[in-house]
Coordinates of C-alpha atoms and ligand atoms in Angstrom, one line a residue:
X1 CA -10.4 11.0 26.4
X2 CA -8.7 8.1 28.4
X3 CA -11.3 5.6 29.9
X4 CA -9.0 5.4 33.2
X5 CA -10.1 8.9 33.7
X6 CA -13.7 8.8 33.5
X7 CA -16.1 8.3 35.9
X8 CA -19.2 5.7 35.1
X9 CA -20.5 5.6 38.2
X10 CA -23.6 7.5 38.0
X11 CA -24.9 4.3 35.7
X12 CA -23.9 1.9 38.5
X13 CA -21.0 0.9 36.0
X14 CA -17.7 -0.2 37.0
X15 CA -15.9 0.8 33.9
X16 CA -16.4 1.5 30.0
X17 CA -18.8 -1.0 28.7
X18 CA -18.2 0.1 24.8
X19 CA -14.8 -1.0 24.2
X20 CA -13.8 -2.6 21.8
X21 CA -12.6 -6.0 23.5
X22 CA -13.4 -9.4 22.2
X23 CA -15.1 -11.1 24.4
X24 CA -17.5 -14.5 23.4
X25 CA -20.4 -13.9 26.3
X26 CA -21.1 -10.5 24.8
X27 CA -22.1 -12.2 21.4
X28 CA -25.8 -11.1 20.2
X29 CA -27.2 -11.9 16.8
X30 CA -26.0 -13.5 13.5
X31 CA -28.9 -16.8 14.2
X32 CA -28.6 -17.8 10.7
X33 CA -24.9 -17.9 10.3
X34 CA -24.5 -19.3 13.6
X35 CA -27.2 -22.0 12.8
X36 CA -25.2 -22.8 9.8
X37 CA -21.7 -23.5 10.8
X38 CA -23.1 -25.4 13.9
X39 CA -24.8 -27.5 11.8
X40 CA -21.3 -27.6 9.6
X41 CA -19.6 -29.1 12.3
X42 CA -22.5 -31.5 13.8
X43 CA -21.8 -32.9 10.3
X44 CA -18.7 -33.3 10.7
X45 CA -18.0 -31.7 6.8
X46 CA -14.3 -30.5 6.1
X47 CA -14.2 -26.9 5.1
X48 CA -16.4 -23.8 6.1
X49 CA -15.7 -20.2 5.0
X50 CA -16.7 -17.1 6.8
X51 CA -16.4 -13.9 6.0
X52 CA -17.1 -10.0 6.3
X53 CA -15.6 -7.0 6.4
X54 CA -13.2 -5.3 9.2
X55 CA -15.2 -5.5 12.5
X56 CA -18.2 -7.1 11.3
X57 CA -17.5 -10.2 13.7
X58 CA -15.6 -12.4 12.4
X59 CA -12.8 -13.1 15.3
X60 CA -16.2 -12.4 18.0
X61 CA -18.0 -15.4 16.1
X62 CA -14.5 -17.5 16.3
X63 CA -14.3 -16.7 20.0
X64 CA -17.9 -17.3 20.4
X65 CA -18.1 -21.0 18.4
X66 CA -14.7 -21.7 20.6
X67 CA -15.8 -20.9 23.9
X68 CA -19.7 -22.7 23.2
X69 CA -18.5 -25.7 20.9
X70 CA -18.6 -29.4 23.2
X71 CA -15.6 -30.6 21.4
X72 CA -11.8 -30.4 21.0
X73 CA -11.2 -26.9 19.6
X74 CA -7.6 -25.2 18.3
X75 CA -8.3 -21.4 17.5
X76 CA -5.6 -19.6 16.1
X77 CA -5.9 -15.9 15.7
X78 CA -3.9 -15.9 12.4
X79 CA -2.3 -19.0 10.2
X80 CA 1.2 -19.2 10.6
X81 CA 3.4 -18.9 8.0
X82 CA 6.7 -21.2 9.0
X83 CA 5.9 -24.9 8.5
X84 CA 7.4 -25.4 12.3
X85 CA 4.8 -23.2 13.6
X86 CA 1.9 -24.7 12.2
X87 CA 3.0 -28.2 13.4
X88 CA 3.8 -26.5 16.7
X89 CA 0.1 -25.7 16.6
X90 CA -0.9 -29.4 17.0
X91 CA 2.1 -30.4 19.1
X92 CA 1.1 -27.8 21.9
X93 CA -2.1 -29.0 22.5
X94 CA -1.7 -33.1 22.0
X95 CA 1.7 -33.3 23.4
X96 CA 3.9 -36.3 22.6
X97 CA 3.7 -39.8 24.3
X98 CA 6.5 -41.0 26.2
X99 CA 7.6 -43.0 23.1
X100 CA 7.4 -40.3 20.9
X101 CA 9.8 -38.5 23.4
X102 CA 12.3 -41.2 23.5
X103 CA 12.8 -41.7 19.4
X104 CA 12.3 -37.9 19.3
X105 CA 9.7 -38.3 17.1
X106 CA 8.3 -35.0 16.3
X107 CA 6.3 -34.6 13.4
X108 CA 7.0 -32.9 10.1
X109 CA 4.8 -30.8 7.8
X110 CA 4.2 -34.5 6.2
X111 CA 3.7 -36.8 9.1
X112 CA 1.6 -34.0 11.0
X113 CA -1.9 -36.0 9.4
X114 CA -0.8 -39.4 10.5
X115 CA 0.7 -37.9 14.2
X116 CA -3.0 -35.7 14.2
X117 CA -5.2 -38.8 13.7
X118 CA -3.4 -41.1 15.9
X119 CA -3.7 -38.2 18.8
X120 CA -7.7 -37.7 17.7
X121 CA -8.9 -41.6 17.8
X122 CA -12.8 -40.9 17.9
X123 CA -12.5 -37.6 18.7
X124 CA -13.7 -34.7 16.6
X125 CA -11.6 -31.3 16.0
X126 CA -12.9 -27.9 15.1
X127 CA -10.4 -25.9 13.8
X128 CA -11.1 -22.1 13.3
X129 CA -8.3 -20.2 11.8
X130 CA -8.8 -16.3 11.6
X131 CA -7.7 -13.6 9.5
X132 CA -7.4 -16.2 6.9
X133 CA -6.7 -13.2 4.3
X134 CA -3.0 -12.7 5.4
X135 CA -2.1 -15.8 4.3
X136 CA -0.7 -17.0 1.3
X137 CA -0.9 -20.3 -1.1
X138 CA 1.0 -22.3 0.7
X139 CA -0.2 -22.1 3.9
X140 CA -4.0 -21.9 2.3
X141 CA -2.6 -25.7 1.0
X142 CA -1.3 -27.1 4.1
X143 CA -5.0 -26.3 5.7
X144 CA -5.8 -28.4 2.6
X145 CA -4.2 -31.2 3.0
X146 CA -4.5 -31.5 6.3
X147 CA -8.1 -31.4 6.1
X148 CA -7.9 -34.5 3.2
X149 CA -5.8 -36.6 5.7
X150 CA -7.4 -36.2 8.5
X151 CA -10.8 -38.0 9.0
X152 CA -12.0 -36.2 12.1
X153 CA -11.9 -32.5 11.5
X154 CA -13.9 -29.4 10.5
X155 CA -12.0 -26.5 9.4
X156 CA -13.6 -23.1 10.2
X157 CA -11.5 -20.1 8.4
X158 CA -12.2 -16.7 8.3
X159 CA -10.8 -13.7 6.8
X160 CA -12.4 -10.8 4.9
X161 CA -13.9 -10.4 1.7
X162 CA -11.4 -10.6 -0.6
X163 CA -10.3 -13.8 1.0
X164 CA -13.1 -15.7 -1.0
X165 CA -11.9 -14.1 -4.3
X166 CA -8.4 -15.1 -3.7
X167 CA -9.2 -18.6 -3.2
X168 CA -11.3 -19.2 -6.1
X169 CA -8.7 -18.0 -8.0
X170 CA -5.3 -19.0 -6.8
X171 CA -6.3 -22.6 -5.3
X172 CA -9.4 -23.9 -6.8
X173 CA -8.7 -27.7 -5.0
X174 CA -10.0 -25.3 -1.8
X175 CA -12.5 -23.7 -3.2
X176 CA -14.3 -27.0 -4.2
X177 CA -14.1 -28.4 -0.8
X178 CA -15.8 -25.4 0.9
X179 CA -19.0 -27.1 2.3
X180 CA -20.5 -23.8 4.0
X181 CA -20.4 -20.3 2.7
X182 CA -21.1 -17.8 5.4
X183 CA -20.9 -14.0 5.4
X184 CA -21.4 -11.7 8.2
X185 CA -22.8 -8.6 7.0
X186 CA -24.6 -6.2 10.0
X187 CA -27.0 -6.7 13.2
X188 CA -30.6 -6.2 12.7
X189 CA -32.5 -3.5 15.3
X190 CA -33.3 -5.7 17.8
X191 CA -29.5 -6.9 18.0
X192 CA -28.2 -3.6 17.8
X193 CA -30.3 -3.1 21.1
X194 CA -29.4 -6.5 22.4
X195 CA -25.7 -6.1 21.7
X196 CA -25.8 -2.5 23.9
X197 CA -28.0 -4.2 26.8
X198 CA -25.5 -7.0 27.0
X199 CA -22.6 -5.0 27.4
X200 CA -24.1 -1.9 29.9
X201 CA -25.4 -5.0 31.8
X202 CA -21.9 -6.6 31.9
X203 CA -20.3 -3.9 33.3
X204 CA -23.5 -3.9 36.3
X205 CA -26.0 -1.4 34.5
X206 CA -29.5 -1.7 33.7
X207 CA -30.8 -2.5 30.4
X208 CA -30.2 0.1 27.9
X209 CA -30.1 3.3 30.1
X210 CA -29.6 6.0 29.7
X211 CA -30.4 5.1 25.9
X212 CA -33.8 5.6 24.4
X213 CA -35.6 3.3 23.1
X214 CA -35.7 6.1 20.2
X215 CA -31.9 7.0 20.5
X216 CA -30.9 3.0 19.8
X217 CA -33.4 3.1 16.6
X218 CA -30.8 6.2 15.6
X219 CA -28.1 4.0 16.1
X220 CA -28.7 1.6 14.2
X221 CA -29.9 3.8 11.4
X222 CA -26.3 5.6 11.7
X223 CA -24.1 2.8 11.8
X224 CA -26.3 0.4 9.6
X225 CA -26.0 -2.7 12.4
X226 CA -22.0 -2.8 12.1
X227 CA -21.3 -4.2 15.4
X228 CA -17.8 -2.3 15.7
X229 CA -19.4 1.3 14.3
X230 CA -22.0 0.8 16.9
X231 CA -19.9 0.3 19.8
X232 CA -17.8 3.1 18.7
X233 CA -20.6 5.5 18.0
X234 CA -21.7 4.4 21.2
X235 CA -18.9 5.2 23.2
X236 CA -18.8 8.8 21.7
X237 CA -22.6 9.5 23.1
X238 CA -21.5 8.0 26.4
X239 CA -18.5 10.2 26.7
X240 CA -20.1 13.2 25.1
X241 CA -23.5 12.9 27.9
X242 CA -21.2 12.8 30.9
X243 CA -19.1 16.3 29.7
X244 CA -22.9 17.7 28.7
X245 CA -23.8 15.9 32.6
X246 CA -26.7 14.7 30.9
X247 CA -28.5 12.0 32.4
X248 CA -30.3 10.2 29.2
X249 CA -28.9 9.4 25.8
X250 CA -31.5 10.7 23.4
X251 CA -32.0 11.3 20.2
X252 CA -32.0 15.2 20.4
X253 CA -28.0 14.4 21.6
X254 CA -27.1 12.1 18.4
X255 CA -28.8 15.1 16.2
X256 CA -25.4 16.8 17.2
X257 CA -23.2 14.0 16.4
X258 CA -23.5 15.2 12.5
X259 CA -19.9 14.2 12.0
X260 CA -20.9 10.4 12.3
X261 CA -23.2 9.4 9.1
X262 CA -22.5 6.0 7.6
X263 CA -24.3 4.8 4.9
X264 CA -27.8 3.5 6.2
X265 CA -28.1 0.6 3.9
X266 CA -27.2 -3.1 4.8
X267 CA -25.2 -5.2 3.0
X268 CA -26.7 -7.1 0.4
X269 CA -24.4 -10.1 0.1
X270 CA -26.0 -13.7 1.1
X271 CA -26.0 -14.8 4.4
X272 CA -25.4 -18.1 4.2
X273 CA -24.7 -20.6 1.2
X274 CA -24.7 -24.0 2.6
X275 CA -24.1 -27.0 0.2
X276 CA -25.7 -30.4 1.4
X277 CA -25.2 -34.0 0.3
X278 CA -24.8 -34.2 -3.2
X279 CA -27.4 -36.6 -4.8
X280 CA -26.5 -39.9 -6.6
X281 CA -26.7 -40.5 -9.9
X282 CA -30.0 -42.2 -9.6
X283 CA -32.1 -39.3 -8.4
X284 CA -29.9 -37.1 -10.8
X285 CA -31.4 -39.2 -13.7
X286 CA -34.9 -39.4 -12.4
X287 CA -34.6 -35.2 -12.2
X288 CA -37.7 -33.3 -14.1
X289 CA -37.0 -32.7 -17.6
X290 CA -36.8 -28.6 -17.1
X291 CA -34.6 -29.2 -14.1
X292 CA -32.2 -31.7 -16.3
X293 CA -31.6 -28.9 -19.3
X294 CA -30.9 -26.6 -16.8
X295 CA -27.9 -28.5 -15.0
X296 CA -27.0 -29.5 -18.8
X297 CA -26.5 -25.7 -19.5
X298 CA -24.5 -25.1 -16.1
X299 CA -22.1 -28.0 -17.6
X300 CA -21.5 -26.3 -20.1
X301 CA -21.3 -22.8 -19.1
X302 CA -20.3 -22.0 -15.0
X303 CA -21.6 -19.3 -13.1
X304 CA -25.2 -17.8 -15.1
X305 CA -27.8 -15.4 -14.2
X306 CA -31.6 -17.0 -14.0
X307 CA -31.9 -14.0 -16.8
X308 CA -29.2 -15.9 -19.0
X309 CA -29.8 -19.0 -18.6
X310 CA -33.5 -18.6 -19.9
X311 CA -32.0 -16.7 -22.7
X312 CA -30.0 -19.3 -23.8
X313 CA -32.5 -22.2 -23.3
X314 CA -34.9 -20.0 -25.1
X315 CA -37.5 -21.4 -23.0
X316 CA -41.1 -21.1 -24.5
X317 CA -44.5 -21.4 -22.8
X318 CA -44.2 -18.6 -20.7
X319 CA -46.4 -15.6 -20.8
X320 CA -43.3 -13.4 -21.0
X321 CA -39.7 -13.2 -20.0
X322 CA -39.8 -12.0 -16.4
X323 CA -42.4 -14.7 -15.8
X324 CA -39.5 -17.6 -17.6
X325 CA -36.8 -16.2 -15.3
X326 CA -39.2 -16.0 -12.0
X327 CA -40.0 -19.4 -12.6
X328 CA -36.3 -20.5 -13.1
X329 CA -34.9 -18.6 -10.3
X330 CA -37.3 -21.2 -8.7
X331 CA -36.2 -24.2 -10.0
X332 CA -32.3 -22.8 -9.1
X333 CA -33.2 -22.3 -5.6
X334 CA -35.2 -25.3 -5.5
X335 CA -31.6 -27.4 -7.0
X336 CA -29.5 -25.3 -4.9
X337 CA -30.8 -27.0 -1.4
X338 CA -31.0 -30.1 -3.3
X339 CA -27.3 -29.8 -3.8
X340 CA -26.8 -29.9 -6.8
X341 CA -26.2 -26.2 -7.7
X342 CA -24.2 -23.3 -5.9
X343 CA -24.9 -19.9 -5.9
X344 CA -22.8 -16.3 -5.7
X345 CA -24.2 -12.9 -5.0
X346 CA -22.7 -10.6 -8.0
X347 CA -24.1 -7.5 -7.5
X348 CA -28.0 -7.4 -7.7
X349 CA -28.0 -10.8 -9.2
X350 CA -27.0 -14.4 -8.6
X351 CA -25.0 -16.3 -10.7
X352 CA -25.7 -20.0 -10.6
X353 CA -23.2 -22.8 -10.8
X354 CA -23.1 -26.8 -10.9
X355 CA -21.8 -27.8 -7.7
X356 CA -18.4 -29.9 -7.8
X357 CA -19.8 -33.2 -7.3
X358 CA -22.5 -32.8 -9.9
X359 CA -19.8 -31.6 -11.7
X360 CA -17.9 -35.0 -12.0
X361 CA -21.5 -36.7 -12.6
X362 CA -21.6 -35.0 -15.9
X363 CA -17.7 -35.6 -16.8
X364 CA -18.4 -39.6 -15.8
X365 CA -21.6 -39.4 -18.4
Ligands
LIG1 N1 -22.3 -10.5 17.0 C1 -21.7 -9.7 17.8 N2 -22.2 -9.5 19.0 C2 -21.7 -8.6 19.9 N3 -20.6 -7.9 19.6 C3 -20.0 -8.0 18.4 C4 -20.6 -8.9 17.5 N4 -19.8 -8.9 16.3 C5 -18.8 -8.0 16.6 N5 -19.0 -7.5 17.8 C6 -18.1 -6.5 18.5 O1 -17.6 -5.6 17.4 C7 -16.2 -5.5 17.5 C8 -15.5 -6.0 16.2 O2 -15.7 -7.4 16.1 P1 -14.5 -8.3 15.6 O3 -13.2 -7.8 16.1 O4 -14.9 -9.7 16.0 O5 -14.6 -8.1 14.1 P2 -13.7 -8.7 12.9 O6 -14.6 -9.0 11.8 O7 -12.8 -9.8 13.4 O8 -12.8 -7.5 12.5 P3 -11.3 -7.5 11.8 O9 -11.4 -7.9 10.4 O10 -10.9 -6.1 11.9 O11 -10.4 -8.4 12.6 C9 -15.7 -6.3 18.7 O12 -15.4 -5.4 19.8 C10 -16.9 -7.2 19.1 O13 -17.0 -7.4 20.4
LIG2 MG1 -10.8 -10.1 13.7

């Protein structure tokens, strides 16, 4: 059915308010992650990583963190892949002075840091690049460098999934310099009602009518929070109570919506992984002995389960195995917002591993 057709009028709306448009003043939800690369940025720390799957948010958060951010901003929707381009980026938007004009001095791939941080002076710039996955190596190493060389700038990319896989393993120099890890899995309830109110009262309805209160609890049982399922189950029950001429959106009318049944389960993936100052050698010395042996054996041996590292300390003096693990998953939680170790969900489990800086504490000892 074509949305030009259809009449919305009978809910005081002016058009469809479940399409699927981009737009940052309909954001709901995501506190954590959106506490977490705010707080990246007041910092002023180099590289953040989001990411999810297709529709989760990604380019909606982007939008959102340009259009709310108080401070120079360059969005691009997808990294370009020509060197030109990308310094074309930077040209657009700082221009060239009139003696820059006159020596037509435009800046290569190479002089693009030096041209950047002349333009910048004090300022600070947030650059979010999206759909970070397309990219390749080489463009993945220009963000690189350009994030080394210039002193004033926070790069926030995001892409999906896989994106975070690729870059561990094709370009570990990036992967050590991600600051903040951020995922965006699914809306809870409340933002799944939040997210419809927003947009039925965007387009000049009133709250959630003609939904339920009990017809938005089966929506977001349905579509499991997904922001782009829910606006597309959505639209079908709008659509399907104006041909019915129904006035309310129930849940007797999603009962005959069978064909739509996603997985109710959330994604289990961590929210946020956020990596703080690393600590100085000092406090690394003056560490508790249990915490010590536990870095010792992350030197040694990257990315461990609380399960195997107790295995292979063989720690004693604990009434049995799960209570040795419970109280090392502590101590790894406890060193992880100390900085000094990182964390990856792998399945079920988290695997633990030194973080880079510690890292070079142990090489230098
Ligand atoms: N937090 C949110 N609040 C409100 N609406 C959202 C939110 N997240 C996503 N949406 C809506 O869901 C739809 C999909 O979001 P978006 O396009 O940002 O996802 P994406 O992760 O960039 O997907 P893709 O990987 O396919 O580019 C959009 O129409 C957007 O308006
Ligand atoms: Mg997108």
């Amino acid at each position: 059915m074509n949305n030009m057709n259809i009449d919305f009028s009978k809910w005081g709306w002016k058009e469809n308010p479940f399409v699927l448009k981009i737009d940052p003043k309909l954001f709901v939800g995501y506190n954590e992650q959106v506490k977490a690369v705010l707080d990246h940025i007041k910092n002023k720390h180099k590289i953040a990583l989001i990411t999810g799957k297709t529709g989760a948010g990604k380019s909606t958060f982007l939008k959102w963190l340009e259009a709310n951010y108080d401070a120079s901003k360059l969005y691009v929707s997808k990294p370009p892949k020509k060197p030109e381009d990308f310094v074309n980026l930077f040209t657009d938007i700082f221009g060239f002075s009139i003696w820059e004009r006159i020596l037509r001095k435009k800046p290569s791939l190479y002089t693009l840091p030096e041209y950047i941080n002349k333009k910048l002076k004090e300022n600070h710039l947030v650059f979010l690049v999206d759909e970070a996955h397309e990219t390749n190596k080489e463009v993945l190493e220009w963000l690189r460098v350009l994030t080394d060389q210039i002193d004033n700038v926070s790069l926030v990319i995001a892409g999906m999934p896989n994106l975070e896989q690729k870059i561990k393993s094709e370009l570990e120099t990036f992967d050590q310099r991600i600051i903040t890890r951020i995922s965006l899995t699914s809306l809870d309830k409340n933002e799944v009602k939040q997210l419809v109110r927003k947009r039925i009262e965007d387009v000049g309805g009133e709250g959630i009518k003609p939904f339920t209160e009990g017809a938005i609890e089966k929506i977001y049982e349905r579509t499991g929070g997904f922001p782009r399922e829910v606006l597309k189950f959505c639209d079908r029950l709008v659509k399907s109570a104006l041909e019915k001429n129904l006035d309310v959106i129930d849940e007797k009318l999603i009962e005959e919506h069978k064909e739509i049944e996603l997985p109710k389960v959330r994604l289990e993936e961590p929210v946020v992984t956020f990596m703080p100052k690393p600590p100085t050698e000092e406090q690394f010395r003056n560490l508790p002995f249990k915490q010590k042996i536990i870095l010792e054996l992350l030197s040694k041996k990257d990315w461990l389960t609380p399960r195997a590292i107790v295995e292979e300390l063989e720690l004693k003096n604990y009434k049995s195995k799960e209570h040795a693990i419970r109280s090392v998953n502590n101590i790894l939680k406890r060193l992880m917002l100390e900085g000094y170790v990182q964390r990856e969900a792998r399945g079920k489990a988290y695997m633990y591993a030194l973080t880079p800086k510690v890292k070079t504490l142990f090489v230098e000892s």
